[in-house]
Coordinates of N, CA and C in Angstrom, one line a residue:
M20 N 160.6 27.5 134.1 CA 161.6 28.4 133.4 C 161.0 29.0 132.2
K21 N 160.1 28.2 131.4 CA 159.4 28.8 130.3 C 158.6 29.9 130.8
K22 N 158.0 29.9 132.0 CA 157.2 31.0 132.4 C 158.0 32.3 132.7
I23 N 159.2 32.1 133.3 CA 160.1 33.1 133.5 C 160.5 33.8 132.3
Y24 N 160.9 33.0 131.2 CA 161.3 33.5 129.9 C 160.1 34.4 129.4
R25 N 158.9 33.8 129.5 CA 157.7 34.4 128.9 C 157.6 35.8 129.5
A26 N 157.6 35.8 130.9 CA 157.4 37.0 131.7 C 158.4 38.1 131.3
Y27 N 159.7 37.6 131.1 CA 160.9 38.4 130.9 C 160.6 39.0 129.4
F28 N 160.0 38.3 128.4 CA 159.9 38.6 127.1 C 158.7 39.6 127.1
L29 N 157.6 39.4 127.8 CA 156.6 40.4 128.0 C 157.0 41.8 128.5
L30 N 157.9 41.6 129.5 CA 158.3 42.8 130.1 C 159.2 43.7 129.2
L31 N 160.1 42.9 128.3 CA 160.9 43.7 127.4 C 159.9 44.2 126.4
L32 N 158.9 43.5 125.9 CA 158.0 44.0 124.9 C 157.2 45.4 125.5
I33 N 156.8 45.3 126.5 CA 156.1 46.4 127.2 C 157.2 47.6 127.2
L34 N 158.3 47.4 127.7 CA 159.2 48.5 127.8 C 159.6 49.0 126.4
F35 N 159.7 48.2 125.4 CA 159.9 48.6 124.0 C 158.8 49.4 123.6
I36 N 157.4 49.1 123.8 CA 156.4 49.8 123.3 C 156.2 51.2 124.1
V37 N 156.6 51.2 125.3 CA 156.6 52.5 126.0 C 157.7 53.4 125.5
W38 N 158.8 52.9 125.1 CA 159.9 53.6 124.7 C 159.6 54.1 123.3
Y39 N 159.1 53.3 122.5 CA 158.8 53.6 121.1 C 157.5 54.7 121.0
S40 N 156.6 54.5 121.8 CA 155.6 55.5 121.9 C 155.8 56.8 122.5
F41 N 156.8 56.7 123.5 CA 157.6 58.0 123.9 C 158.3 58.8 122.9
R42 N 159.1 57.9 122.1 CA 159.8 58.4 121.0 C 159.0 59.1 120.0
I43 N 157.9 58.5 119.6 CA 157.0 58.9 118.6 C 156.4 60.5 119.1
Y44 N 156.0 60.4 120.5 CA 155.4 61.6 121.1 C 156.6 62.7 121.0
T45 N 157.7 62.3 121.4 CA 158.7 63.5 121.6 C 159.0 64.1 120.1
N46 N 159.1 63.1 119.0 CA 159.5 63.5 117.7 C 158.4 64.4 117.3
N47 N 157.2 64.2 117.7 CA 156.1 65.1 117.2 C 155.7 66.4 117.9
I48 N 156.7 66.6 118.9 CA 156.4 67.8 119.9 C 156.9 69.0 118.9
L49 N 156.1 70.0 118.7 CA 156.5 71.1 118.0 C 157.4 72.1 118.9
I50 N 158.5 72.5 118.5 CA 159.3 73.5 119.2 C 159.1 74.7 118.8
I51 N 158.5 75.5 119.6 CA 158.1 77.0 119.3 C 159.0 78.0 120.1
K52 N 159.7 78.7 119.5 CA 160.6 79.6 120.1 C 160.2 81.2 119.9
A53 N 160.3 81.9 120.8 CA 159.9 83.3 120.6 C 161.0 84.2 121.5
S54 N 161.1 85.4 121.1 CA 161.9 86.4 121.8 C 161.2 86.8 123.0
I55 N 161.9 87.5 123.9 CA 161.5 88.2 125.1 C 160.2 88.8 124.9
T56 N 160.1 89.7 123.8 CA 159.1 90.5 123.5 C 157.9 89.7 122.9
T57 N 158.1 88.7 122.1 CA 157.0 88.0 121.6 C 156.5 86.8 122.4
Y58 N 157.2 86.5 123.3 CA 156.9 85.2 124.3 C 155.5 85.2 124.7
P59 N 154.9 86.3 125.1 CA 153.5 86.3 125.6 C 152.6 86.0 124.5
Y60 N 152.9 86.5 123.3 CA 152.1 86.1 122.1 C 152.2 84.7 121.6
A61 N 153.4 84.1 122.0 CA 153.4 82.7 121.7 C 152.6 81.8 122.6
I62 N 152.6 82.3 123.7 CA 151.8 81.5 124.8 C 150.4 81.8 124.5
F63 N 149.9 82.9 124.1 CA 148.4 83.1 123.9 C 147.9 82.6 122.7
H64 N 148.7 82.7 121.6 CA 148.2 82.2 120.3 C 148.5 80.7 119.8
S65 N 149.5 80.1 120.5 CA 149.9 78.9 120.2 C 148.7 77.7 120.0
N66 N 147.9 77.7 121.1 CA 146.9 76.7 121.0 C 145.8 76.9 119.9
D67 N 145.6 78.3 119.6 CA 144.7 78.7 118.5 C 145.3 78.3 117.1
I68 N 146.6 78.4 117.0 CA 147.3 78.2 115.6 C 147.4 76.7 115.5
V69 N 148.0 76.1 116.4 CA 148.3 74.7 116.2 C 147.3 74.0 117.1
W70 N 146.5 73.1 116.5 CA 145.4 72.4 117.3 C 145.9 71.0 117.7
K71 N 145.6 70.5 118.9 CA 145.7 69.1 119.2 C 147.0 68.5 119.0
Q72 N 148.0 69.2 119.3 CA 149.4 68.7 118.9 C 150.3 69.2 120.1
P73 N 151.2 68.1 120.6 CA 152.1 68.6 121.7 C 153.0 69.7 121.3
K74 N 153.3 70.6 122.2 CA 154.2 71.7 121.7 C 155.0 72.1 123.1
K75 N 156.2 72.5 122.7 CA 157.0 73.2 123.9 C 157.3 74.6 123.2
I76 N 157.1 75.5 124.2 CA 157.3 77.0 123.9 C 158.5 77.5 124.9
L77 N 159.5 77.9 124.0 CA 160.7 78.3 124.6 C 161.0 79.9 124.4
M78 N 161.5 80.4 125.4 CA 162.0 81.9 125.1 C 163.5 81.9 125.0
T79 N 163.9 82.5 123.8 CA 165.3 82.5 123.6 C 165.8 84.1 123.2
A80 N 167.0 84.2 123.0 CA 167.5 85.5 122.5 C 167.0 85.9 121.3
T81 N 166.6 87.2 121.1 CA 166.0 87.7 119.8 C 166.9 87.3 118.6
A82 N 168.2 87.4 118.7 CA 169.1 87.2 117.5 C 169.1 85.7 117.2
N83 N 168.6 84.8 118.1 CA 168.8 83.4 117.9 C 167.7 82.8 117.2
T84 N 166.6 83.4 117.2 CA 165.1 82.8 116.8 C 165.3 82.4 115.3
F85 N 165.7 83.3 114.4 CA 165.9 82.9 112.9 C 167.0 81.8 112.8
E86 N 168.1 81.9 113.4 CA 169.1 80.8 113.2 C 168.5 79.5 113.6
D87 N 167.6 79.5 114.8 CA 167.1 78.1 115.2 C 166.1 77.8 114.2
L88 N 165.3 78.6 113.5 CA 164.3 78.1 112.5 C 165.1 77.6 111.2
A89 N 166.2 78.2 110.8 CA 166.9 77.9 109.6 C 167.6 76.4 110.0
S90 N 168.1 76.2 111.2 CA 168.9 75.0 111.4 C 168.0 73.9 112.2
W91 N 166.7 74.1 112.0 CA 165.6 73.0 112.4 C 165.7 72.9 113.9
K92 N 166.2 73.9 114.6 CA 166.1 73.9 116.1 C 164.7 74.3 116.6
A93 N 164.1 74.9 115.8 CA 162.6 75.3 116.1 C 161.8 75.0 114.9
D94 N 160.4 74.8 115.2 CA 159.6 74.4 114.0 C 158.6 75.7 113.6
I95 N 158.4 76.6 114.7 CA 157.9 77.8 114.5 C 158.5 78.9 115.4
I96 N 158.5 80.1 115.0 CA 159.0 81.2 115.7 C 158.1 82.4 115.7
F97 N 158.0 83.1 116.8 CA 157.3 84.4 116.9 C 158.4 85.5 117.1
V98 N 158.1 86.5 116.1 CA 159.1 87.6 116.0 C 158.3 88.9 115.7
T99 N 159.2 90.0 115.9 CA 158.8 91.2 115.5 C 159.4 91.5 114.2
E100 N 159.4 92.7 113.7 CA 159.8 93.0 112.3 C 161.2 92.7 112.1
P101 N 161.6 91.7 111.1 CA 163.0 91.3 111.0 C 163.7 92.3 110.1
N102 N 165.1 92.2 110.3 CA 166.0 93.1 109.4 C 166.3 92.3 108.2
S103 N 167.2 93.2 107.4 CA 167.6 92.6 106.2 C 168.4 91.2 106.4
Y104 N 169.2 91.2 107.4 CA 169.9 89.9 107.8 C 169.1 88.7 107.9
Q105 N 168.0 89.0 108.7 CA 167.1 87.8 108.9 C 166.3 87.4 107.6
Y106 N 166.0 88.3 106.9 CA 165.3 87.9 105.6 C 166.4 87.3 104.7
N107 N 167.5 87.8 104.5 CA 168.5 87.1 103.7 C 168.7 85.6 104.2
L108 N 168.7 85.5 105.6 CA 168.9 84.1 106.2 C 167.9 83.2 105.8
M109 N 166.6 83.6 105.8 CA 165.7 82.7 105.4 C 165.7 82.6 103.9
N110 N 165.9 83.6 103.0 CA 165.8 83.3 101.7 C 166.9 82.4 101.2
N111 N 168.0 82.4 102.0 CA 169.1 81.4 101.5 C 169.0 80.0 102.2
S112 N 168.0 79.8 103.1 CA 167.9 78.4 103.7 C 167.3 77.5 102.9
E113 N 166.7 77.7 101.8 CA 166.2 76.7 100.9 C 164.9 76.1 101.6
K114 N 164.3 76.9 102.4 CA 163.0 76.4 103.0 C 161.9 77.4 102.4
K115 N 160.5 76.7 102.4 CA 159.4 77.5 102.0 C 158.9 78.2 103.3
I116 N 159.4 79.3 103.5 CA 159.0 80.1 104.9 C 157.8 80.8 104.6
W117 N 156.7 80.7 105.6 CA 155.6 81.5 105.5 C 155.8 82.6 106.7
L118 N 155.5 83.8 106.3 CA 155.5 84.8 107.4 C 154.2 85.4 107.5
I119 N 153.5 85.2 108.8 CA 152.1 85.5 108.9 C 152.0 86.6 110.0
P120 N 151.5 87.7 109.7 CA 151.2 88.8 110.8 C 150.1 88.3 111.7
I121 N 150.3 88.2 112.9 CA 149.2 87.8 113.9 C 148.7 88.8 114.8
S122 N 149.5 89.8 115.0 CA 148.9 91.0 116.0 C 149.9 92.1 115.7
T123 N 149.6 93.1 116.5 CA 150.3 94.3 116.6 C 150.7 94.7 118.0
E124 N 151.8 95.5 118.1 CA 152.3 95.8 119.6 C 152.7 97.2 119.5
N125 N 152.3 97.9 120.4 CA 152.8 99.3 120.6 C 154.3 99.4 121.0
V126 N 155.0 100.3 120.5 CA 156.3 100.7 120.9 C 156.0 102.0 121.8
V127 N 156.5 101.9 123.0 CA 156.2 103.1 123.9 C 157.6 103.9 124.1
V128 N 157.4 105.1 124.5 CA 158.5 105.9 124.8 C 158.6 106.2 126.3
L129 N 159.9 105.8 126.8 CA 160.0 105.9 128.2 C 161.1 107.0 128.5
V130 N 160.8 107.5 129.8 CA 161.7 108.5 130.4 C 161.7 108.2 131.9
N131 N 162.5 108.7 132.6 CA 162.6 108.7 134.0 C 161.4 109.4 134.5
K132 N 160.9 108.9 135.8 CA 159.7 109.5 136.3 C 159.9 110.9 136.8
N133 N 161.2 111.3 137.1 CA 161.6 112.7 137.6 C 161.6 113.5 136.3
N134 N 161.5 113.1 135.1 CA 161.5 114.0 133.9 C 160.2 114.5 133.8
P135 N 160.0 115.9 133.6 CA 158.7 116.5 133.7 C 158.1 116.2 132.3
I136 N 158.7 115.8 131.2 CA 158.2 115.7 130.0 C 157.1 114.7 130.0
S137 N 155.8 114.9 129.4 CA 154.7 114.1 129.3 C 154.3 113.8 127.9
N138 N 154.8 114.4 127.0 CA 154.4 114.4 125.6 C 155.5 114.6 124.7
I139 N 155.6 114.0 123.5 CA 156.7 114.3 122.5 C 156.2 114.1 121.2
S140 N 156.5 114.9 120.1 CA 156.0 114.7 118.9 C 156.9 113.7 118.0
S141 N 156.4 112.9 117.1 CA 157.3 112.1 116.4 C 158.3 112.7 115.7
E142 N 158.2 113.8 115.3 CA 159.4 114.6 114.5 C 160.4 114.9 115.6
D143 N 160.1 115.4 116.8 CA 161.0 115.7 117.9 C 161.8 114.3 118.2
L144 N 160.9 113.2 118.3 CA 161.7 112.0 118.7 C 162.7 111.6 117.6
K145 N 162.4 111.8 116.5 CA 163.5 111.6 115.5 C 164.6 112.4 115.6
L146 N 164.4 113.7 115.8 CA 165.4 114.7 116.1 C 166.3 114.3 117.2
I147 N 165.7 113.7 118.3 CA 166.5 113.4 119.5 C 167.5 112.3 119.2
Y148 N 167.1 111.4 118.4 CA 168.0 110.2 117.9 C 168.9 110.6 116.8
T149 N 168.7 111.5 116.0 CA 169.5 111.8 115.0 C 170.4 113.2 115.1
Q150 N 170.1 114.0 116.1 CA 170.9 115.2 116.3 C 171.2 115.3 117.9
D151 N 172.2 116.2 118.2 CA 172.6 116.3 119.6 C 171.8 117.4 120.2
K152 N 170.7 116.9 121.0 CA 169.8 117.8 121.7 C 170.0 117.9 123.1
D153 N 169.5 119.1 123.6 CA 169.4 119.3 125.1 C 168.0 119.2 125.4
W154 N 167.8 118.9 126.8 CA 166.4 119.0 127.3 C 165.9 120.3 127.3
S155 N 166.8 121.3 127.2 CA 166.2 122.7 127.2 C 165.6 122.9 125.9
D156 N 165.8 122.2 124.9 CA 164.9 122.5 123.7 C 163.4 121.9 123.9
F157 N 163.2 121.3 125.1 CA 161.8 120.9 125.5 C 161.5 121.5 126.8
W158 N 161.9 122.8 127.1 CA 161.5 123.7 128.2 C 161.9 123.0 129.3
W159 N 163.1 122.3 129.6 CA 163.4 121.7 130.9 C 164.9 122.0 131.2
D160 N 165.7 121.2 131.7 CA 167.0 121.3 132.2 C 167.9 121.6 131.1
N161 N 169.0 122.3 131.2 CA 169.9 122.5 130.2 C 170.9 121.4 130.3
K162 N 170.6 120.2 130.0 CA 171.4 119.0 129.9 C 171.2 118.2 128.7
P163 N 172.3 117.5 128.2 CA 172.2 116.7 126.9 C 171.2 115.7 127.2
I164 N 170.4 115.4 126.1 CA 169.6 114.2 126.2 C 170.4 113.0 125.7
I165 N 170.3 111.9 126.6 CA 171.0 110.8 126.4 C 169.8 109.7 125.8
S166 N 170.0 109.3 124.5 CA 168.9 108.4 123.9 C 169.7 107.1 124.0
Y167 N 168.9 106.0 124.4 CA 169.2 104.7 124.5 C 168.7 103.9 123.3
Q168 N 169.3 102.9 123.0 CA 168.7 101.8 121.9 C 169.3 100.5 122.2
I169 N 168.6 99.5 121.8 CA 168.9 98.3 121.8 C 169.8 97.9 120.7
A170 N 170.7 97.0 120.9 CA 171.8 96.7 119.9 C 171.3 96.6 118.4
W171 N 172.0 97.1 117.4 CA 171.6 97.2 115.9 C 171.0 95.9 115.6
W172 N 171.5 94.7 116.0 CA 171.0 93.4 115.3 C 169.8 93.0 116.0
N173 N 169.2 93.6 116.9 CA 168.0 93.2 117.6 C 166.9 93.7 116.9
W174 N 165.7 92.9 116.6 CA 164.6 93.5 115.8 C 164.0 94.6 116.4
S175 N 164.1 94.7 118.0 CA 163.6 96.0 118.5 C 164.3 97.2 117.7
A176 N 165.3 97.2 117.5 CA 166.2 98.2 117.0 C 165.6 98.4 115.5
T177 N 165.4 97.4 114.9 CA 164.9 97.5 113.5 C 163.6 98.2 113.5
V178 N 162.6 97.8 114.3 CA 161.4 98.5 114.4 C 161.4 100.0 114.6
F179 N 162.2 100.3 115.6 CA 162.3 101.8 115.9 C 163.0 102.5 114.8
E180 N 164.1 102.0 114.3 CA 164.7 102.7 113.1 C 163.7 102.9 111.9
K181 N 162.9 102.1 111.7 CA 161.8 102.1 110.6 C 160.8 103.2 111.0
L182 N 160.4 103.2 112.3 CA 159.4 104.0 112.7 C 159.8 105.5 112.6
V183 N 161.2 105.8 113.1 CA 161.7 107.3 113.2 C 162.3 107.6 111.9
K184 N 162.8 106.6 111.0 CA 163.4 106.9 109.9 C 164.6 107.7 110.1
W185 N 165.5 107.3 110.9 CA 166.6 108.2 111.2 C 167.8 107.9 110.1
S186 N 168.6 108.9 109.9 CA 169.8 108.9 109.1 C 171.1 108.8 109.6
R187 N 171.2 109.1 110.9 CA 172.3 109.1 111.8 C 171.9 109.0 113.1
I188 N 172.9 108.8 113.9 CA 172.9 108.5 115.5 C 173.5 109.7 116.2
N189 N 173.0 110.3 117.1 CA 173.5 111.4 117.8 C 174.7 110.9 118.6
A190 N 175.6 112.0 119.0 CA 176.8 111.7 119.6 C 176.6 111.3 121.1
Q191 N 175.5 111.5 121.7 CA 175.1 111.1 123.1 C 174.5 109.7 123.1
H192 N 174.5 109.0 122.2 CA 173.7 107.8 122.0 C 174.3 106.5 122.8
I193 N 173.5 105.8 123.4 CA 174.0 104.7 124.2 C 173.3 103.4 123.8
E194 N 174.2 102.3 123.5 CA 173.6 101.2 122.9 C 173.8 100.0 123.9
E195 N 172.7 99.3 124.2 CA 173.0 98.0 125.2 C 172.4 96.8 124.4
V196 N 172.7 95.5 125.0 CA 172.5 94.5 124.3 C 171.1 93.9 124.7
Y197 N 170.9 94.1 126.1 CA 169.6 93.5 126.6 C 168.6 94.7 127.0
M198 N 167.3 94.4 126.8 CA 166.3 95.5 127.1 C 166.2 95.7 128.6
D199 N 166.3 94.6 129.5 CA 166.2 94.8 130.9 C 167.3 95.7 131.3
K200 N 168.6 95.4 130.7 CA 169.8 96.5 131.1 C 169.3 97.9 130.7
L201 N 168.7 98.1 129.6 CA 168.3 99.4 129.2 C 167.3 100.1 130.1
I202 N 166.4 99.3 130.6 CA 165.5 99.8 131.5 C 166.2 100.2 132.8
D203 N 167.1 99.3 133.3 CA 168.1 99.8 134.5 C 168.7 100.9 134.2
D204 N 169.3 101.2 133.1 CA 170.0 102.4 132.9 C 169.2 103.6 132.9
L205 N 168.0 103.6 132.2 CA 167.2 104.7 132.3 C 166.8 104.9 133.7
W206 N 166.6 104.1 134.4 CA 166.1 104.1 135.8 C 167.2 105.0 136.6
N207 N 168.4 104.8 136.3 CA 169.5 105.8 136.9 C 169.8 107.0 136.2
N208 N 169.2 107.3 135.2 CA 169.6 108.5 134.4 C 168.3 109.3 134.1
V209 N 168.2 110.4 134.7 CA 167.0 111.3 134.5 C 166.9 112.0 133.3
Y210 N 168.1 112.1 132.7 CA 168.2 112.8 131.4 C 168.0 111.7 130.1
G211 N 167.7 110.6 130.5 CA 167.7 109.6 129.3 C 166.2 109.5 128.6
I212 N 166.3 108.8 127.5 CA 165.0 108.5 127.0 C 165.2 107.2 125.9
W213 N 164.2 106.5 126.0 CA 164.3 105.1 125.4 C 162.8 104.7 124.8
Y214 N 162.7 103.6 124.2 CA 161.6 102.9 123.5 C 161.6 101.5 124.0
A215 N 160.5 100.9 124.0 CA 160.3 99.5 124.5 C 158.9 99.1 123.9
F216 N 158.8 97.8 123.8 CA 157.5 97.2 123.4 C 156.7 97.2 124.7
Q217 N 155.3 97.7 124.5 CA 154.6 97.9 125.8 C 154.3 96.7 126.5
T218 N 154.1 95.6 125.9 CA 153.8 94.2 126.6 C 155.2 93.9 127.6
F219 N 156.3 94.1 127.0 CA 157.6 93.8 127.8 C 157.7 94.8 129.0
F220 N 157.6 96.0 128.7 CA 157.6 97.1 129.9 C 156.5 96.8 130.8
S221 N 155.4 96.7 130.4 CA 154.3 96.9 131.4 C 154.0 95.4 132.1
N222 N 154.4 94.3 131.5 CA 154.0 93.0 132.0 C 155.2 92.2 132.3
M223 N 156.3 92.1 131.8 CA 157.4 91.4 132.0 C 158.6 92.1 132.7
Y224 N 158.7 93.2 132.6 CA 159.8 94.0 133.2 C 159.3 95.5 133.8
P225 N 158.3 95.5 134.5 CA 158.0 96.8 134.8 C 158.9 97.6 135.9
N226 N 158.8 99.0 135.7 CA 159.7 99.6 136.6 C 159.0 100.9 137.0
D227 N 158.6 101.0 138.3 CA 157.8 102.1 138.7 C 158.7 103.6 138.7
N228 N 160.0 103.3 138.5 CA 160.8 104.6 138.3 C 161.0 105.2 136.9
L229 N 160.2 104.5 135.9 CA 159.9 105.1 134.6 C 158.5 105.2 134.3
K230 N 158.3 106.1 133.3 CA 157.1 106.4 132.7 C 156.9 106.5 131.4
I231 N 155.8 106.1 130.8 CA 155.4 106.1 129.4 C 155.0 107.5 129.1
I232 N 155.5 108.0 128.0 CA 154.9 109.6 127.7 C 154.0 109.4 126.4
K233 N 153.3 110.5 126.2 CA 152.5 110.4 125.0 C 153.2 110.8 123.8
V234 N 152.8 110.4 122.5 CA 153.6 110.5 121.2 C 152.4 111.3 120.5
N235 N 152.7 112.6 120.0 CA 151.7 113.3 119.3 C 150.4 113.6 120.1
G236 N 150.6 113.7 121.4 CA 149.5 113.9 122.2 C 148.6 112.6 122.5
L237 N 149.1 111.4 122.2 CA 148.2 110.3 122.2 C 148.9 109.2 123.1
D238 N 148.1 108.6 123.9 CA 148.5 107.4 124.7 C 148.6 106.2 123.8
P239 N 149.4 105.2 124.2 CA 149.5 104.2 123.5 C 148.1 103.3 123.2
E240 N 147.2 103.4 124.0 CA 145.9 102.8 123.9 C 145.0 103.4 122.9
D241 N 145.4 104.6 122.4 CA 144.5 105.4 121.4 C 144.7 104.4 120.1
R242 N 143.5 104.4 119.4 CA 143.7 103.6 118.1 C 144.4 104.4 117.0
N243 N 144.8 105.8 117.2 CA 145.6 106.5 116.2 C 146.9 106.6 116.6
Y244 N 147.2 105.9 117.6 CA 148.8 105.9 118.1 C 149.6 105.6 117.1
L245 N 150.8 106.2 116.8 CA 151.6 106.1 115.8 C 152.5 104.8 115.7
L246 N 153.2 104.7 117.0 CA 154.3 103.7 116.9 C 153.8 102.5 117.3
K247 N 153.7 101.6 116.2 CA 153.2 100.2 116.3 C 154.0 99.2 115.6
S248 N 154.1 97.9 115.9 CA 154.8 97.0 115.1 C 154.1 95.8 114.9
N249 N 154.3 95.2 113.9 CA 153.6 93.8 113.7 C 154.4 92.7 114.4
I250 N 153.6 91.7 114.7 CA 154.1 90.5 115.4 C 153.9 89.3 114.5
F251 N 155.0 88.6 114.0 CA 154.9 87.8 112.9 C 155.1 86.4 113.5
L252 N 154.4 85.3 112.8 CA 154.6 84.0 113.0 C 155.3 83.5 111.8
W253 N 156.5 82.8 111.9 CA 157.2 82.1 110.8 C 157.3 80.6 110.9
F254 N 157.2 79.9 109.9 CA 157.4 78.4 109.8 C 157.7 77.9 108.5
D255 N 158.2 76.9 108.3 CA 158.4 76.2 107.1 C 157.2 75.4 106.7
K256 N 156.8 75.8 105.4 CA 155.4 75.2 104.9 C 155.7 73.8 104.7
D257 N 156.9 73.2 104.5 CA 157.1 71.8 104.1 C 157.3 71.1 105.4
N258 N 157.5 71.7 106.6 CA 157.7 70.9 107.8 C 156.5 69.9 108.1
G259 N 156.9 68.6 108.1 CA 155.9 67.6 108.2 C 155.4 67.5 109.7
K260 N 156.1 68.0 110.5 CA 155.8 67.9 111.9 C 154.4 68.8 112.3
I261 N 154.3 70.0 111.5 CA 153.3 71.0 111.8 C 152.0 70.4 111.1
K262 N 151.1 70.0 112.0 CA 149.8 69.4 111.5 C 148.7 70.2 112.1
N263 N 147.5 70.2 111.5 CA 146.3 71.0 112.1 C 146.5 72.5 112.2
I264 N 147.3 73.1 111.4 CA 147.4 74.5 111.6 C 146.3 75.4 111.2
N265 N 146.1 76.4 111.9 CA 144.9 77.2 111.8 C 145.3 78.6 111.5
L266 N 145.4 79.0 110.3 CA 145.7 80.4 109.9 C 144.8 81.2 108.9

């Protein structure tokens, strides 16, 4: 009987050690969250930034990443240019937030493949988004230009607004919540124009019915290409879970 009790006790001890070790392991797993646009950067850079530490990389809606960092649902986030709301959210969270630029991303201008336009100036791009223009202004069809934009609270919108420095939105403007929906809309509208992050369009949601056009005569791969945005890493400096960080 004593042997049975001893074996039972050893079994419970082993189960406790396994449970406790697993709990320590899971409690030390870093939760890294990224928007759709920045997810490839999170995958690529995470192992270089955080060494020898278990991590889980999750993709979430752009609008949720800052809320998750502020509410301890994420330890590190990868984002593009934040707007004033996100800055205020972090400033009011009583956390010592570090914002580190880690890379740059091209913002590309997209049109339907049946649109003959192959180049646009940055000034004309601003006019398209701030005035009611026709494609006849660009030596094409006498049809209104339908400009598309991601929802105002999305960082992608913040980036583009900063780049084109607009003061108003034209009457033919269409706003969507999701980038993939915008690409589908543009696919079905030969008179539309939109912008997207190059990584998202080229690698994550490509569409052969759309094309990237030059800006100021330059392809996105050109070193002097104008439309660029920073990719940022945000984290709480006092977060004890983050160890061996390399920045």
